Every structure is written in C-alpha cells, then in structure tokens.
Tab-separated table of C-alpha atoms (C1' of nucleotides) in Angstrom:
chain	number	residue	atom	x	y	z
Z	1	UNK	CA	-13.811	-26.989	-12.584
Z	2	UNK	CA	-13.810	-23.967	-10.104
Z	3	UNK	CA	-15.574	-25.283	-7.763
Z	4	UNK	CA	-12.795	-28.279	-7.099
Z	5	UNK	CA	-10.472	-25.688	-6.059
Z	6	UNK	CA	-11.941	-23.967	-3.831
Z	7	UNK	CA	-13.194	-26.892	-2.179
Z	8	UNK	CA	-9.487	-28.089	-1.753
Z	9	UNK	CA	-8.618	-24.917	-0.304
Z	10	UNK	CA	-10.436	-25.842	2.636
Z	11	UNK	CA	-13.409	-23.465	1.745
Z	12	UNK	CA	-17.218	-23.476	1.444
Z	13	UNK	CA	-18.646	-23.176	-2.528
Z	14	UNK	CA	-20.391	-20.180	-2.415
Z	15	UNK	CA	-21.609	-18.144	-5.653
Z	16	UNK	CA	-19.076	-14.993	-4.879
Z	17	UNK	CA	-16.155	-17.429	-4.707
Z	18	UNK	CA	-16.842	-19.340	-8.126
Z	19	UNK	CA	-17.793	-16.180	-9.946
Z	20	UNK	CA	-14.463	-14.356	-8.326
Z	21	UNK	CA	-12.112	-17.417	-9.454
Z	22	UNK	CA	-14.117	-17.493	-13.252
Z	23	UNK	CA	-13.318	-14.063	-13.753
Z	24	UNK	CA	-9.787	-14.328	-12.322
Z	25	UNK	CA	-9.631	-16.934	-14.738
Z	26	UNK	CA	-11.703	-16.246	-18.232
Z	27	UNK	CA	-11.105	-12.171	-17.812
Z	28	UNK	CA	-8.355	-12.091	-20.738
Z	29	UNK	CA	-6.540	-10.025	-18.186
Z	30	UNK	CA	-3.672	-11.729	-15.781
Z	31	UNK	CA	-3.329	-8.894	-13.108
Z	32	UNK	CA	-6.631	-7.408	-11.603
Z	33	UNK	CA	-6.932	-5.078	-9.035
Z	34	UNK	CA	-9.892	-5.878	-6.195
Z	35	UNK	CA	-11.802	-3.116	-7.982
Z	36	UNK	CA	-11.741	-4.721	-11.231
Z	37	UNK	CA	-12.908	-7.750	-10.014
Z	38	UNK	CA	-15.485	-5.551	-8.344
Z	39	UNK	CA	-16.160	-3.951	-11.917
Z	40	UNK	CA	-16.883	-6.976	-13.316
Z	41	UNK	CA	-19.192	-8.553	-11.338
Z	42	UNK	CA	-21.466	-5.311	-11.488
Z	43	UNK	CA	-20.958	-6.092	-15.144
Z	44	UNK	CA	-22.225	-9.325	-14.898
Z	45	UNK	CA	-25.192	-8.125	-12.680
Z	46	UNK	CA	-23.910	-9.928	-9.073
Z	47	UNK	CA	-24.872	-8.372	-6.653
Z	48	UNK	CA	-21.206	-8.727	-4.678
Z	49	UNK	CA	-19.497	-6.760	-1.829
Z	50	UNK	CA	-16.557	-4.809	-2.795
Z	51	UNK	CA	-15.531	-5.861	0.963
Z	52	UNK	CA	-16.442	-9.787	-0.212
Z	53	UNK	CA	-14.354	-9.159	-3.382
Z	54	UNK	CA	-11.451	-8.490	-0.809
Z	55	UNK	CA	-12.734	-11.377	1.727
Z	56	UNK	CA	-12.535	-13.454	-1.127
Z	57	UNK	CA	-9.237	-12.397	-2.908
Z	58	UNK	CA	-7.717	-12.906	0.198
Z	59	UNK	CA	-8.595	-16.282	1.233
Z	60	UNK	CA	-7.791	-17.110	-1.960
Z	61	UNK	CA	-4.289	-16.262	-1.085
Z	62	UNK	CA	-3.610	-17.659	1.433
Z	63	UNK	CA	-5.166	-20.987	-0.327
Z	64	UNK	CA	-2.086	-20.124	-2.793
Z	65	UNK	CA	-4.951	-19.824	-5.198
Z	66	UNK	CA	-3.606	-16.824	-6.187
Z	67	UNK	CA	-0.619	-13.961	-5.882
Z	68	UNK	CA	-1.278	-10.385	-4.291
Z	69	UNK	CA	1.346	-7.354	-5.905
Z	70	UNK	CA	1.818	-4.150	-4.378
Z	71	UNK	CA	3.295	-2.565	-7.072
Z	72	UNK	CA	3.907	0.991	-6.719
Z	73	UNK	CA	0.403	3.353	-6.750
Z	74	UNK	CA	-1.613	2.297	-3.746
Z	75	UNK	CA	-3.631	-0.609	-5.092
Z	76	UNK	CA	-3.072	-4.113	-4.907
Z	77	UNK	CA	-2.962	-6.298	-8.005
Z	78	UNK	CA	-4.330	-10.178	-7.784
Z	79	UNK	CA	-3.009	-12.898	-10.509
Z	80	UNK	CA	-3.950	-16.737	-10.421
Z	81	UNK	CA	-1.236	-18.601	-9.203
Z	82	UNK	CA	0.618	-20.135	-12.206
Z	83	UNK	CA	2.508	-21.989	-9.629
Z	84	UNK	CA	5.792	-20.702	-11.223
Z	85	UNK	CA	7.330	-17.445	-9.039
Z	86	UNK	CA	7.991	-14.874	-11.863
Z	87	UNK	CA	8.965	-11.270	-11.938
Z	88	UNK	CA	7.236	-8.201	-13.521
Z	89	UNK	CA	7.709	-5.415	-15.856
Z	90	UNK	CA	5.413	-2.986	-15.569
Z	91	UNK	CA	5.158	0.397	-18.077
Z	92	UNK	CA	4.878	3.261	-15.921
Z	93	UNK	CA	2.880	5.043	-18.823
Z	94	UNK	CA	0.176	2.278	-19.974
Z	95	UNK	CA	0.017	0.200	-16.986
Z	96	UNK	CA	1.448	-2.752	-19.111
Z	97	UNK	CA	2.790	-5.648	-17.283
Z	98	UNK	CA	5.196	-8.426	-18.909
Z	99	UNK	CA	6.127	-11.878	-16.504
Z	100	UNK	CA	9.494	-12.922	-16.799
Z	101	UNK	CA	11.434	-15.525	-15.270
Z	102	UNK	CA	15.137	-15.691	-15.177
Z	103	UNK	CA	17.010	-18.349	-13.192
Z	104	UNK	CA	20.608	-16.328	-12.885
Z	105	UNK	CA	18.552	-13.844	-10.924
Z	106	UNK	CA	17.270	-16.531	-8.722
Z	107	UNK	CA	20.013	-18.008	-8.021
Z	108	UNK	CA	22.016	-14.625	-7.285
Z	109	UNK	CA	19.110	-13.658	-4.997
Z	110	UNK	CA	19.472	-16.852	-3.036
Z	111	UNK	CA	23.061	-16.746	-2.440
Z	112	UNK	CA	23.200	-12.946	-1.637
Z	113	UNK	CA	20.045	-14.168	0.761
Z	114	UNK	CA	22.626	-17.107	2.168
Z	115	UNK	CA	25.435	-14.719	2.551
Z	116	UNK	CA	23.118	-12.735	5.290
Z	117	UNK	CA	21.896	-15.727	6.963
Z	118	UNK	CA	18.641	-15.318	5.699
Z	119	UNK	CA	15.592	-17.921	4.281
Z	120	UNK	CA	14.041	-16.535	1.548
Z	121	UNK	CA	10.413	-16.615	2.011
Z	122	UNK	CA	9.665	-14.623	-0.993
Z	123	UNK	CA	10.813	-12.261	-3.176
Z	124	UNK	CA	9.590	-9.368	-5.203
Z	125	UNK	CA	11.330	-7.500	-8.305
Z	126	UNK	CA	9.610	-5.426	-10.340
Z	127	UNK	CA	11.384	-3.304	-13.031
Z	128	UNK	CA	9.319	0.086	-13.769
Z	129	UNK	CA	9.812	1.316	-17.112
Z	130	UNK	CA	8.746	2.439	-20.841
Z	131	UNK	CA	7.845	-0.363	-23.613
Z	132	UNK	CA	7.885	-0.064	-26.710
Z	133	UNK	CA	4.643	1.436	-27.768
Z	134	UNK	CA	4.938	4.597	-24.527
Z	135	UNK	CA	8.381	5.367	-25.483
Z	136	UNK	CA	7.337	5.991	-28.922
Z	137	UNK	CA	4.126	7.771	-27.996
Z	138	UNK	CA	5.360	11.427	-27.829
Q	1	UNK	CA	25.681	21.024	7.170
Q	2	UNK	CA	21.744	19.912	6.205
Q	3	UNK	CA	21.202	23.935	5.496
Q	4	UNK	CA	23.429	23.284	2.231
Q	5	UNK	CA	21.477	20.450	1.288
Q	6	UNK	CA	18.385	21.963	1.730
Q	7	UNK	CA	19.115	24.853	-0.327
Q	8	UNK	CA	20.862	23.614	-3.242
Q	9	UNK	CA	17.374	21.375	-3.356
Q	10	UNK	CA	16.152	24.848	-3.919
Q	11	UNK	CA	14.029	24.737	-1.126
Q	12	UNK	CA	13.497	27.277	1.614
Q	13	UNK	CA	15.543	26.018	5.174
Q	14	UNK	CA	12.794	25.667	7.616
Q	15	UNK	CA	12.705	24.480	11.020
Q	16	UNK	CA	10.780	21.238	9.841
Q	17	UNK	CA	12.963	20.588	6.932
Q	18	UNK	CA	16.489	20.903	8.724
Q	19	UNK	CA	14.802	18.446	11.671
Q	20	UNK	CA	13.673	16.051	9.687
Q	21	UNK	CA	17.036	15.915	7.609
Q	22	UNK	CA	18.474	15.676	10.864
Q	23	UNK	CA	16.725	12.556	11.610
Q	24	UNK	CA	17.133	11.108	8.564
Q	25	UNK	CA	20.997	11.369	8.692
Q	26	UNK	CA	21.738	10.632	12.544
Q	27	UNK	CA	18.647	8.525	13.732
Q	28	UNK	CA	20.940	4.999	13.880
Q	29	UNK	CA	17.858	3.091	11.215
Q	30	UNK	CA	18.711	4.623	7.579
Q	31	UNK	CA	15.186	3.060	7.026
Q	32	UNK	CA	12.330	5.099	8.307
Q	33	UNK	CA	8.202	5.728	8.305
Q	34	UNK	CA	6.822	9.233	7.973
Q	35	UNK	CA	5.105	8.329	11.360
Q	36	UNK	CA	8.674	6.870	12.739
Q	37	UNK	CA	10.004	10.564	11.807
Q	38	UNK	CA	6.754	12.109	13.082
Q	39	UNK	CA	7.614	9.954	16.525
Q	40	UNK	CA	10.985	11.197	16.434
Q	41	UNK	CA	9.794	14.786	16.102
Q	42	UNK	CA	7.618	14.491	18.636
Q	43	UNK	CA	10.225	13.006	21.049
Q	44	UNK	CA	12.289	16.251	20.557
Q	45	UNK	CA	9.340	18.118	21.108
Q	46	UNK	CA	9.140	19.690	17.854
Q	47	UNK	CA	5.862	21.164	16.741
Q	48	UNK	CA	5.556	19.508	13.231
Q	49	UNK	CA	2.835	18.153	11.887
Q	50	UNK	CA	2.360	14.568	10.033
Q	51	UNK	CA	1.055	16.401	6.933
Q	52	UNK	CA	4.383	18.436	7.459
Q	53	UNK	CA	6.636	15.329	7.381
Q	54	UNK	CA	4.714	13.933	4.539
Q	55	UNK	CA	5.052	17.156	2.440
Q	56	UNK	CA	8.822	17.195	3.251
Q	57	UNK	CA	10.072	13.966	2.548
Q	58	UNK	CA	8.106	14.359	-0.726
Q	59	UNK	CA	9.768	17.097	-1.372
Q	60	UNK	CA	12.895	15.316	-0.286
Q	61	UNK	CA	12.070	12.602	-2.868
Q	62	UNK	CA	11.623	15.032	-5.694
Q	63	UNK	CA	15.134	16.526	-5.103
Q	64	UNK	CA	16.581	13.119	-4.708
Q	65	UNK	CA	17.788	13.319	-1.069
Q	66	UNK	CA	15.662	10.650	-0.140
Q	67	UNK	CA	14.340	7.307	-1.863
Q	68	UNK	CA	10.963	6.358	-0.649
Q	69	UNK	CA	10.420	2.390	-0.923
Q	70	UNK	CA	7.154	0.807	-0.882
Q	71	UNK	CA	7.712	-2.739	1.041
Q	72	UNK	CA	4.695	-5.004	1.412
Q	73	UNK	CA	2.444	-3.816	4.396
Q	74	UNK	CA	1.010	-0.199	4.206
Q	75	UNK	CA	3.404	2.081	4.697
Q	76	UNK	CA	6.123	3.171	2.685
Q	77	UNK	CA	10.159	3.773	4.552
Q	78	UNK	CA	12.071	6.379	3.296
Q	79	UNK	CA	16.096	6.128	3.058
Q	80	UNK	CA	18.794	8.933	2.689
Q	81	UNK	CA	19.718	8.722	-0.713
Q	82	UNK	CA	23.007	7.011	-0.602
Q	83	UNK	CA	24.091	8.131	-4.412
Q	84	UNK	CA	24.439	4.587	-5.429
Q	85	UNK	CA	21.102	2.391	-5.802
Q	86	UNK	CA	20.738	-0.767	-3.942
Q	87	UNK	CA	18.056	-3.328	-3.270
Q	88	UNK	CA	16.736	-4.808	0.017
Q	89	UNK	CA	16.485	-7.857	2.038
Q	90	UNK	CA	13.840	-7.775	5.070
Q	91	UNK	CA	13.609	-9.924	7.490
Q	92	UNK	CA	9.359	-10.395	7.555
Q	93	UNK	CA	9.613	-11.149	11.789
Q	94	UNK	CA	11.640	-8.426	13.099
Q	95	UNK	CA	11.834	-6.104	10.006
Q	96	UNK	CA	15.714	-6.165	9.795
Q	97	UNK	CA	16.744	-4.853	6.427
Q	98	UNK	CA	19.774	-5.659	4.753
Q	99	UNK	CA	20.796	-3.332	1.977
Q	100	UNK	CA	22.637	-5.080	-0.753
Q	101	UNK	CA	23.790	-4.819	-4.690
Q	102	UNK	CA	24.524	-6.690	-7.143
Q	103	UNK	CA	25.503	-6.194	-10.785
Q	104	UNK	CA	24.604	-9.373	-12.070
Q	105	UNK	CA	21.007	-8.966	-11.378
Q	106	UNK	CA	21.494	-5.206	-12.539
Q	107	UNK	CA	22.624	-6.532	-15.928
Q	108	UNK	CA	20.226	-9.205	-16.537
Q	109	UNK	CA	17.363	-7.136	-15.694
Q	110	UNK	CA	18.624	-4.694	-18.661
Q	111	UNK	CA	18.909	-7.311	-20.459
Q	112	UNK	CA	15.362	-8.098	-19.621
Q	113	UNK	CA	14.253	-5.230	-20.241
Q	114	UNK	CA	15.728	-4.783	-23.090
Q	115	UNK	CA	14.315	-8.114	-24.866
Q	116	UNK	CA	11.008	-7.204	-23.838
Q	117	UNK	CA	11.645	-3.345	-25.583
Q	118	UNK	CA	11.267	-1.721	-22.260
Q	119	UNK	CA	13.423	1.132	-21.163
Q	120	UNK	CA	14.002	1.448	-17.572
Q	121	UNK	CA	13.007	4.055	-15.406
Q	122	UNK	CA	13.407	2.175	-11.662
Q	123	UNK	CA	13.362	-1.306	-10.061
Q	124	UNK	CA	12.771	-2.504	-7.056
Q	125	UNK	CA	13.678	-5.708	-5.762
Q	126	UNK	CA	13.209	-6.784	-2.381
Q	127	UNK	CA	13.335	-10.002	-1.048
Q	128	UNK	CA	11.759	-11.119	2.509
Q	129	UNK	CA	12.663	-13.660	4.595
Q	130	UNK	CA	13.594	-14.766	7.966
Q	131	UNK	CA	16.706	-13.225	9.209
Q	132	UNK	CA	19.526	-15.358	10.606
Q	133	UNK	CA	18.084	-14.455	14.250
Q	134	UNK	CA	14.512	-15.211	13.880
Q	135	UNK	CA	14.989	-18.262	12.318
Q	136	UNK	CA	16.424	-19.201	15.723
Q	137	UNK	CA	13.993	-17.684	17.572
Q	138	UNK	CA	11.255	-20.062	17.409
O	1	DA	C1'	12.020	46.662	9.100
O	2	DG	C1'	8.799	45.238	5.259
O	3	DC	C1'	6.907	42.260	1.635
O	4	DA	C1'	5.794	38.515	-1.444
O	5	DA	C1'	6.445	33.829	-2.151
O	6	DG	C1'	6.624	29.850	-0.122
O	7	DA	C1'	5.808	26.887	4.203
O	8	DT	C1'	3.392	25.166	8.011
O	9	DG	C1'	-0.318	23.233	11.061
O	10	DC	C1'	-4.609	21.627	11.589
O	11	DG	C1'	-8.520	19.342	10.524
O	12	DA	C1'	-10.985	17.362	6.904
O	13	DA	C1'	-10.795	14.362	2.893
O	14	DA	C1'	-9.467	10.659	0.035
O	15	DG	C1'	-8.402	6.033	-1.330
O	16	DA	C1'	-7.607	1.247	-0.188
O	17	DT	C1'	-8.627	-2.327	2.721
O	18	DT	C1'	-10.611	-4.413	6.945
O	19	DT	C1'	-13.924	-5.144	10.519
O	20	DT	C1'	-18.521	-5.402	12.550
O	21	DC	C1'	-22.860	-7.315	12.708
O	22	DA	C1'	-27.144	-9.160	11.645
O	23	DG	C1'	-29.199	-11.868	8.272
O	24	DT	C1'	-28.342	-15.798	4.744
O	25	DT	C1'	-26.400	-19.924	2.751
O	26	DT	C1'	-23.829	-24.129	2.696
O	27	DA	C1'	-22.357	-28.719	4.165
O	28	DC	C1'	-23.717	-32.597	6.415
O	29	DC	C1'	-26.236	-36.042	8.957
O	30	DA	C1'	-30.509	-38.202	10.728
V	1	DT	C1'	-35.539	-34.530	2.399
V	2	DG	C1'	-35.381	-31.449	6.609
V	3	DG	C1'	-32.812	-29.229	10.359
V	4	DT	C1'	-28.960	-27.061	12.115
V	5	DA	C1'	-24.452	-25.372	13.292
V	6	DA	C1'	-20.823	-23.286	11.175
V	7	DA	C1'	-19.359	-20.610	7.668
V	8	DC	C1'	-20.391	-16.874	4.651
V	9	DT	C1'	-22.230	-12.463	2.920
V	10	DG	C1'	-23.634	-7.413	2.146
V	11	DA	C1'	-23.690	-2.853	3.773
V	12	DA	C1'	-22.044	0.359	6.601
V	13	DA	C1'	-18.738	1.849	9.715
V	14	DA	C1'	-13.981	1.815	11.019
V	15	DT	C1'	-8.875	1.885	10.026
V	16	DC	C1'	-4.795	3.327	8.122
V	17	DT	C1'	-1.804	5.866	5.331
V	18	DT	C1'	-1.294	9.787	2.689
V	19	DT	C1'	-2.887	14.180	0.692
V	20	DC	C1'	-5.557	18.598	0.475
V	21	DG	C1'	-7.597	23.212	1.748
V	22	DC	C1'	-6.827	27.176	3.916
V	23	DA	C1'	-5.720	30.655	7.330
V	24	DT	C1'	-1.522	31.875	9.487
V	25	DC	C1'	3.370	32.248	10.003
V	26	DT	C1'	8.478	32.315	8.047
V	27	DT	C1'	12.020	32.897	5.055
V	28	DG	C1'	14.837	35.367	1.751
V	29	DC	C1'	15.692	39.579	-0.182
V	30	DT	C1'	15.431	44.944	-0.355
DNA sequence: AGCAAGATGCGAAAGATTTTCAGTTTACCA
DNA sequence: TGGTAAACTGAAAATCTTTCGCATCTTGCT
C-alpha cells in the first residue's frame, strides 16, 4: 500500500505522509489544493501542520508522487501522478476541472519546441472556460 | 502617442500611467514583473509606488492593453497586448521566452473544448524547457 | 482659477508558501 | 529489545507577491 511508495521515494514512513497520500488518493477528488488536504485531516482529527501539509506535498513532488498546478487564482493545486502528462480544463465559474490528453497537441508542441532549439522539460496548457452546467446557469 | 491609449482606455493620463506605458512599449523585454517595472521606475527616478504599478497594469489588463501571464514561480509578467494571442516557451535556466502560435493546437483545443461542452473564455499554454543556450551551458 | 471625481503614495494587510527551531519519531544495528 | 543519529514535525515567525485603506494630490472640465 501507501506506505511502499513513500518508502521508494527515498523517504521516512511517518503518519502525516501516509495519511497525506490516503487522502490524495481515497478523497473522490483528483485536484486538491494544500488547504484541502489541510481540511481534511482536521476532519479526520490529525493533528497536522498546514506547513507539514506543504513539506509533505512537496517532497512528494519531487518523488514524482504527485503533480503541482498553478492554475490561475493564487493557490496551488496537487493531483497523484497518473504517470500520463495530461492537460486541463478548468470552468472559470464552478471550479470544474476535466483531464484531457491529445497527442496532435503534443506532437505540435514538440516540434514548435525543436524549431527554437529548445528541450521540453514540461509543459502546461490549461484552457479556462464555461461547461455545460455554468453556461446554462443564468 | 501612449496619451491616446490611455484615454481611449477611458482612464485619466497620469504621470504613472504614461511611464509605465512607456516602459512597457520601449523597455527591449516585452515580458515584464510589476517589480521589473517598479525597478525601471525607480531607475528613472520616478516617484511611483509598487501599489501604483500594480493598480495600473490592472487597470491596463482590464482595458486590454496588457495581458498579464501567470508562469510557474510567484510572480506574474505582464506583456503589451500584441492584438493577436500567442502562447509561450520559457527557457526554466535563463528565463528566455519565446512567443509562438499555432493554429493547430488552437483548433484542437476547440475541439476539446467543445467535446467536453465547455465554451472558452482563455488558455494558456506554456511550455518550459531548456533553451538552445543553456543546454550548452553545462 | 476652482471643483469634483478619480489617482496616487504609503504603510498596513492579506493570502500562499517557506523557513526556523526545538522537541519528537523513525530506521537501523548491537 | 534498547539506543541513537538522522530525519521529521508542529507552531510561530518570516517571505513574497499582490491588494487595501485613507489622507493627499491631479486631472479634466467650467
């Protein structure tokens, strides 16, 4: 289980780290900010840092346990790693985010990234719009 | 000149405003910090506040003469809005940025979008790497 | 010139994240 | 199983970027 990863990642098995990674992954939720996290542990009655939460969160990172966003509106967003790169679609209304994938977009984004001489270490698109339900919503 | 600009924005020409247009339009980078303009101002000894430059490139933003972008790390850059929109390529060593478009990835991100019942309001795509130099540079 | 609306500057405040530090826990070996 | 160094943690303080509150100053118009 949790404690396996974390253990590969070169890290000691401490309670905030499995209780961070379980909610990461049983929290129905795909995209949590540091504060939710933070939210649910008080909900859960742990008695975890907010500035652990962050220690945490970004260790796991750089484990490649999981993905930070900065999507537009000061806070950072944490997802597990899937270990698939995908983009986002995120309703500027609701906060609802959709993953998507789509391969001619890679590939564009490599060659325009080969045309400038550049390695692509990463790459971040996120499309900011309506769905469905928002534009309806009057 | 900038006074035009500024007016037809419907904004009052101030000293602060026409400076920091100024900068925006002949300061070599098209990509720039509030604190890079507050630098700037302070280089020219003007007596503008941060708060200042903050309020006017907002203010910019709203009128679309600007674009602020929010690239990983803190701060967000602002950019003269060049009428056409564009995404970026930033080298994550030296912080080159390479502006760049492509319609391809414009259309399949509609198309996206679209699929997913999302109407668009904005994207941003910005993909970091290592620039052709620092690649070298070892 | 004179006035009202709108701007500015400054310091304080806010919000997100990081660091500091002293006390606690974990991993590991005798 | 106990002992210990290294790693980890919580709470508070510190940073950093951006925004606000407010008294004062400018601008645009008469």
């Amino acid at each position: 289980m949790e404690n396996q990863q974390i253990k590969q990642a070169g890290l000691k098995v401490t309670v905030p780290r499995v209780k961070i990674l379980g909610i990461l992954e049983h929290s129905g939720k795909r995209h949590l900010s540091a504060e939710d996290v933070y939210k649910e542990l008080l909900r859960q009655d742990e008695e975890i840092g907010l500035a652990t939460v962050y220690r945490v969160l970004t260790q796991f990172e750089g484990a490649g346990l999981v993905c930070r966003r900065h999507f537009e509106g000061g806070q950072s967003v944490f997802e597990l790693n899937s270990g698939s790169h995908h983009d986002h679609l995120v309703c500027i209304k609701c906060g609802k985010i959709v993953e998507f994938v789509d391969s001619l977009i890679e590939d564009r984004q490599t060659a325009i990234a080969a045309e400038h001489g550049f390695r692509i270490e990463d790459h971040s698109l996120v499309v900011y719009g309506l769905c469905a339900g928002c534009q309806n919503a009057r």
